[in-house]
Short mmCIF file of C-alpha atoms and ligand atoms in Angstrom, two decimals:
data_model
loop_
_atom_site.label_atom_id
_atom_site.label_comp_id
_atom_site.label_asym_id
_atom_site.label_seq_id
_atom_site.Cartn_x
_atom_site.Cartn_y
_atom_site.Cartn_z
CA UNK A 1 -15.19 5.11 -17.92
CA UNK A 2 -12.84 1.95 -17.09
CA UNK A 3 -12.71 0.37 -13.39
CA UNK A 4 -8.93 1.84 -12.41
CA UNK A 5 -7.48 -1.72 -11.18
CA UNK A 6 -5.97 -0.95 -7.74
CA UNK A 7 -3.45 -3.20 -6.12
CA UNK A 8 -4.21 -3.18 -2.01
CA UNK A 9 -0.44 -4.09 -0.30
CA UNK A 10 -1.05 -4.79 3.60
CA UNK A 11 2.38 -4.42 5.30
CA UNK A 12 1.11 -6.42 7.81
CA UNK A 13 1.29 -10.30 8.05
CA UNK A 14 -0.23 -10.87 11.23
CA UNK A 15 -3.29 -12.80 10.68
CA UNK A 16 -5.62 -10.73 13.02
CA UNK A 17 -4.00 -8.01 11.76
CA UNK A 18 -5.85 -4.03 11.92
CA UNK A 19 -4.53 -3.01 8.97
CA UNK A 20 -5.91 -6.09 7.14
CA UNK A 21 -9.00 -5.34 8.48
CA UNK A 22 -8.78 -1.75 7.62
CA UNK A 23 -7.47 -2.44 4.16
CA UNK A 24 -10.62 -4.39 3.31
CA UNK A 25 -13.20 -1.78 4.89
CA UNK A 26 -11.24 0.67 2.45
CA UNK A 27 -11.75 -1.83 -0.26
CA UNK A 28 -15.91 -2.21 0.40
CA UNK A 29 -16.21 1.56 0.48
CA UNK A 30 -14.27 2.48 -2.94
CA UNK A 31 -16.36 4.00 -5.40
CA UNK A 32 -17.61 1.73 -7.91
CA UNK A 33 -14.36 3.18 -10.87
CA UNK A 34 -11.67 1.64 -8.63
CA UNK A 35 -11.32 -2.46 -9.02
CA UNK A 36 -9.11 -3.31 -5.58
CA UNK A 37 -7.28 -6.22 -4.67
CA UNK A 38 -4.82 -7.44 -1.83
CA UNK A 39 -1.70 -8.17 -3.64
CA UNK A 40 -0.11 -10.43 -0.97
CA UNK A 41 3.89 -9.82 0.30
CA UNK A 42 4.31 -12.63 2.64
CA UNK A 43 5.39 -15.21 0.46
CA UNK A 44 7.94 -12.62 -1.55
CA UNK A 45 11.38 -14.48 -0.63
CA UNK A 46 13.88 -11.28 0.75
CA UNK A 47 15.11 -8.82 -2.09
CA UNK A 48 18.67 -10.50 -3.00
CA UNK A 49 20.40 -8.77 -5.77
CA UNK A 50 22.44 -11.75 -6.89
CA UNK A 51 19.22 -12.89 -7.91
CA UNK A 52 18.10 -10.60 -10.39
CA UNK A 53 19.52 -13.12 -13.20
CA UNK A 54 17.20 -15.52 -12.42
CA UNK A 55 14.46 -13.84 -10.19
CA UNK A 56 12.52 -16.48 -7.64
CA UNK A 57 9.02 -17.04 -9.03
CA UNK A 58 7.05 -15.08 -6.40
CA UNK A 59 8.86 -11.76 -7.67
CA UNK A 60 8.07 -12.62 -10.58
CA UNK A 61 4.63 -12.91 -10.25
CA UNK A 62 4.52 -9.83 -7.64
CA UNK A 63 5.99 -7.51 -10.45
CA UNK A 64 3.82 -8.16 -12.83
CA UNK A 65 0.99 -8.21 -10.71
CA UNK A 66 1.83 -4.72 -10.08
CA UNK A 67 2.94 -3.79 -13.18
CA UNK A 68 -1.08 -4.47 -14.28
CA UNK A 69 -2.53 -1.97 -12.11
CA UNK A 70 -3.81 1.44 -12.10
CA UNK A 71 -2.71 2.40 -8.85
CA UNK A 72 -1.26 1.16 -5.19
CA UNK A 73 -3.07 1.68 -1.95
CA UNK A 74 -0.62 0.95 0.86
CA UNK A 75 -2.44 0.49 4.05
CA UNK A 76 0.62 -0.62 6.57
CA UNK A 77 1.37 -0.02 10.32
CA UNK A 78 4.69 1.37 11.73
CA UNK A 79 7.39 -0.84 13.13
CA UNK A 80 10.15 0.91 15.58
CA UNK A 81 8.70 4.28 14.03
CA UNK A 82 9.22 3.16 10.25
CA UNK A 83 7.91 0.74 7.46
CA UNK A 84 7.74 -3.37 8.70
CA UNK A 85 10.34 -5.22 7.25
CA UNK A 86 7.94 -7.39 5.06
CA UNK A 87 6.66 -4.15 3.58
CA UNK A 88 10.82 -2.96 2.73
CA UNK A 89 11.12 -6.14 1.24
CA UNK A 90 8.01 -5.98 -1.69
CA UNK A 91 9.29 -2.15 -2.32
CA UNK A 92 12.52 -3.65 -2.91
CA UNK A 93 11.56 -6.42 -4.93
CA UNK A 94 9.09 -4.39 -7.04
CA UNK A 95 11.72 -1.79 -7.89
CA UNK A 96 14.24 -4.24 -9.59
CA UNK A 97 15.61 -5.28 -12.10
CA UNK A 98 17.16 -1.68 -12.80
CA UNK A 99 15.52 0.46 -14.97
CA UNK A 100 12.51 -1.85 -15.04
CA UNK A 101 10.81 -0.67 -11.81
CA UNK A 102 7.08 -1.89 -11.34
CA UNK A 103 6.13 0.92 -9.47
CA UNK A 104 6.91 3.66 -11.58
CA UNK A 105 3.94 6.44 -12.38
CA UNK A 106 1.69 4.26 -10.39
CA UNK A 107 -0.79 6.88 -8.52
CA UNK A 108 -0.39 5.95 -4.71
CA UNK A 109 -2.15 6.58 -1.19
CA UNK A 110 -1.10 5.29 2.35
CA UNK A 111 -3.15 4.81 5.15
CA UNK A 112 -1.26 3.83 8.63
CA UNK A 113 -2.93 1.93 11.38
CA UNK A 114 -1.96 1.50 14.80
CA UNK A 115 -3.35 0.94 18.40
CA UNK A 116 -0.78 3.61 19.37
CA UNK A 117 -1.95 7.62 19.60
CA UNK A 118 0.44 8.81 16.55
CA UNK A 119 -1.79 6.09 13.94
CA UNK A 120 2.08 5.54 12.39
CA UNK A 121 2.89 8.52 11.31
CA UNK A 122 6.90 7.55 11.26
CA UNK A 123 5.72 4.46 8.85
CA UNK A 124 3.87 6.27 6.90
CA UNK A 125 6.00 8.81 5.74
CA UNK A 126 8.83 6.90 5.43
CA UNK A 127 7.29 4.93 3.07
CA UNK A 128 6.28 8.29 1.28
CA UNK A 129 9.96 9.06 1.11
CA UNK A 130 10.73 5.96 -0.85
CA UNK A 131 7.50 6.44 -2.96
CA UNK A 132 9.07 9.82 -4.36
CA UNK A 133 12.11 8.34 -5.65
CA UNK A 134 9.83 5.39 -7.14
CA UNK A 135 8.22 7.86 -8.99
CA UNK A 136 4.99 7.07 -7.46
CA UNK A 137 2.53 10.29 -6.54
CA UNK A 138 1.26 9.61 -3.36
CA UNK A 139 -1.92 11.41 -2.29
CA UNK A 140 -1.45 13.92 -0.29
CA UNK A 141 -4.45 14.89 1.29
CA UNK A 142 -6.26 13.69 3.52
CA UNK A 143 -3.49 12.58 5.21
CA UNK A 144 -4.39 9.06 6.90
CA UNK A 145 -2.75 8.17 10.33
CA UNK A 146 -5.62 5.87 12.02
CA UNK A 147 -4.58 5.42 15.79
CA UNK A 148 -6.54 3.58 18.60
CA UNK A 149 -6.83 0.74 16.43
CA UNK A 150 -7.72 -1.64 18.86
CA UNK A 151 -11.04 0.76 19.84
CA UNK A 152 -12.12 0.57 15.94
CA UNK A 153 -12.92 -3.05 15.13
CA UNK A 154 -15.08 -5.97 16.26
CA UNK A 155 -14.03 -9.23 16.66
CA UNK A 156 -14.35 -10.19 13.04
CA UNK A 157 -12.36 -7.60 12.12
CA UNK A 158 -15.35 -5.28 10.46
CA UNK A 159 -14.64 -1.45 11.01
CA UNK A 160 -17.67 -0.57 13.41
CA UNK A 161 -16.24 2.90 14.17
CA UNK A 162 -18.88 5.15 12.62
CA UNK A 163 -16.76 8.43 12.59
CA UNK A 164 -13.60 6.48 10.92
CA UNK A 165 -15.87 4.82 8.42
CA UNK A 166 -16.76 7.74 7.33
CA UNK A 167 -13.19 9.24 6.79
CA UNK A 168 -12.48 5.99 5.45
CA UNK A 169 -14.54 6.55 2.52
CA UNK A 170 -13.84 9.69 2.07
CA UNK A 171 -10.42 8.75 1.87
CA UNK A 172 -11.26 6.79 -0.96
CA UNK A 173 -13.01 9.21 -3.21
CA UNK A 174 -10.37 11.05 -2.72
CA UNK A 175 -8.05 8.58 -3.88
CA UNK A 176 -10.08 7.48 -7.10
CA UNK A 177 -10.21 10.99 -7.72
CA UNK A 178 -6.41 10.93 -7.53
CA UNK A 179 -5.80 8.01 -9.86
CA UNK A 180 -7.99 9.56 -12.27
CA UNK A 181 -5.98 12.85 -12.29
CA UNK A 182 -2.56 10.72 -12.47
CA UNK A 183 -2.64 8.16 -14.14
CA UNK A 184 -0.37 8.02 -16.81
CA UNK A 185 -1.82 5.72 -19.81
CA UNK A 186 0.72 3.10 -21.33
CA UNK A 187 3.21 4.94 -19.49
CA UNK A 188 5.99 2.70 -18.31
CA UNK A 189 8.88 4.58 -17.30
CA UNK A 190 12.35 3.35 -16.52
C1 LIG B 201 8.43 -5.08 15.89
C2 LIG B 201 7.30 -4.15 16.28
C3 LIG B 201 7.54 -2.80 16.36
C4 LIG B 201 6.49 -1.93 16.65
N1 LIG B 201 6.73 -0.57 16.64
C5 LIG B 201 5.68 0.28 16.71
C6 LIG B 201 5.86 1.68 16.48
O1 LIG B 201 6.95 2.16 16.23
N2 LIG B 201 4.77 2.47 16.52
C7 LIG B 201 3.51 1.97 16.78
O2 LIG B 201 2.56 2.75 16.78
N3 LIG B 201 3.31 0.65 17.00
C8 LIG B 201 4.36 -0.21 16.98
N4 LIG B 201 4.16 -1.55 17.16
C9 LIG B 201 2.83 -2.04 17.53
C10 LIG B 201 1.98 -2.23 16.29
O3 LIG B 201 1.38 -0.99 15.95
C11 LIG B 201 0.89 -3.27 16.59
O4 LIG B 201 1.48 -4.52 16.83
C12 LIG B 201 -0.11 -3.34 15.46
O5 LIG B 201 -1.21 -4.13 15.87
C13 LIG B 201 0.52 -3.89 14.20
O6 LIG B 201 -0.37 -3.76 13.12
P1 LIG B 201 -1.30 -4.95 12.66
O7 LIG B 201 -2.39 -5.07 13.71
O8 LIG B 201 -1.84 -4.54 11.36
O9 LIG B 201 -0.48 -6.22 12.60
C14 LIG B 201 5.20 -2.44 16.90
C15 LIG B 201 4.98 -3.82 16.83
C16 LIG B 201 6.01 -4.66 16.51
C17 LIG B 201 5.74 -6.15 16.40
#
């Protein structure tokens, strides 16, 4: 069977960032069918529509980085109980030029992190309300809001929490399970 290419979006830019570190424990335990990589946002200039004409390079790029893969693991943390700004800004920019979104029928999965007790819940499913109208199935279960972040980590960012490494990769299976069920081959829908 073919490796399912998976882009990994962080909606973090911190560099010491939890969910950076979570995203690439998630990325060491996938199961051997999913192919992950970080598909950075940082450098995405903001979503202007005047643009679309003549897009900037970096959505360019970003689009059809996203356009080549499989599937799209989000793994973000909440800001003011919704989705970080930098995070908006690459759902924006992926979704455009009309018609021609680069998200569309891409199997999905979100994991929020946070230091906080509620593991950004608000962030989380906020960004599951835009994946709906992107057309994007997002996994539903298990649901993944990781709080206590700060307890889960060592100082080189590897996730030494036994108990979470193991949901971790069971929230992977699940999700190359779900890719497997949803993808839709050579499907690019407007
Ligand atoms: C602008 C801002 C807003 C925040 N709002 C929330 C929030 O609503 N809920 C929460 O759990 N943490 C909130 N935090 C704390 C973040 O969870 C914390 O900074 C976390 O470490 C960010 O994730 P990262 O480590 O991946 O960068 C906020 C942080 C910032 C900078």
């Amino acid at each position: 069977m073919a490796r399912k290419k998976i882009a990994v979006i962080v909606g973090s830019l911190r560099k010491g960032s939890y969910n950076r570190a979570m995203a690439q424990a998630l990325m060491k335990l996938a199961p051997a069918s999913l192919d992950c990589e970080l598909v950075e946002i940082g450098g995405l200039p903001l979503y202007d529509q005047d643009l679309d004409e003549n897009p900037p390079p970096a959505w360019t790029a970003f689009r059809e980085r996203i356009r080549a893969s499989d599937g799209v693991l989000f793994v973000t943390p909440e800001y003011n109980r919704s989705v970080p700004g930098a995070l908006k800004n690459a759902i924006d920019v992926g979704s455009r030029p009309y018609g021609k979104s680069a998200w569309a029928g891409k199997p999905g999965a979100v994991m929020s992190v946070s230091p906080g007790a509620i593991g950004g819940f608000g962030a989380n499913h906020h960004l599951r309300q835009s994946l709906v109208f992107l057309d994007v199935p997002a996994m539903p279960q298990p649901e993944a809001y990781v709080g206590s972040a700060s307890d889960l980590f060592d100082e080189a960012g590897n996730l030494v929490s036994e108990s979470t490494r193991e949901f971790a990769a069971k929230f992977m299976r699940a999700f190359a399970a779900w890719v497997e069920t949803n993808a839709r081959t050579g499907a690019v829908r407007a």
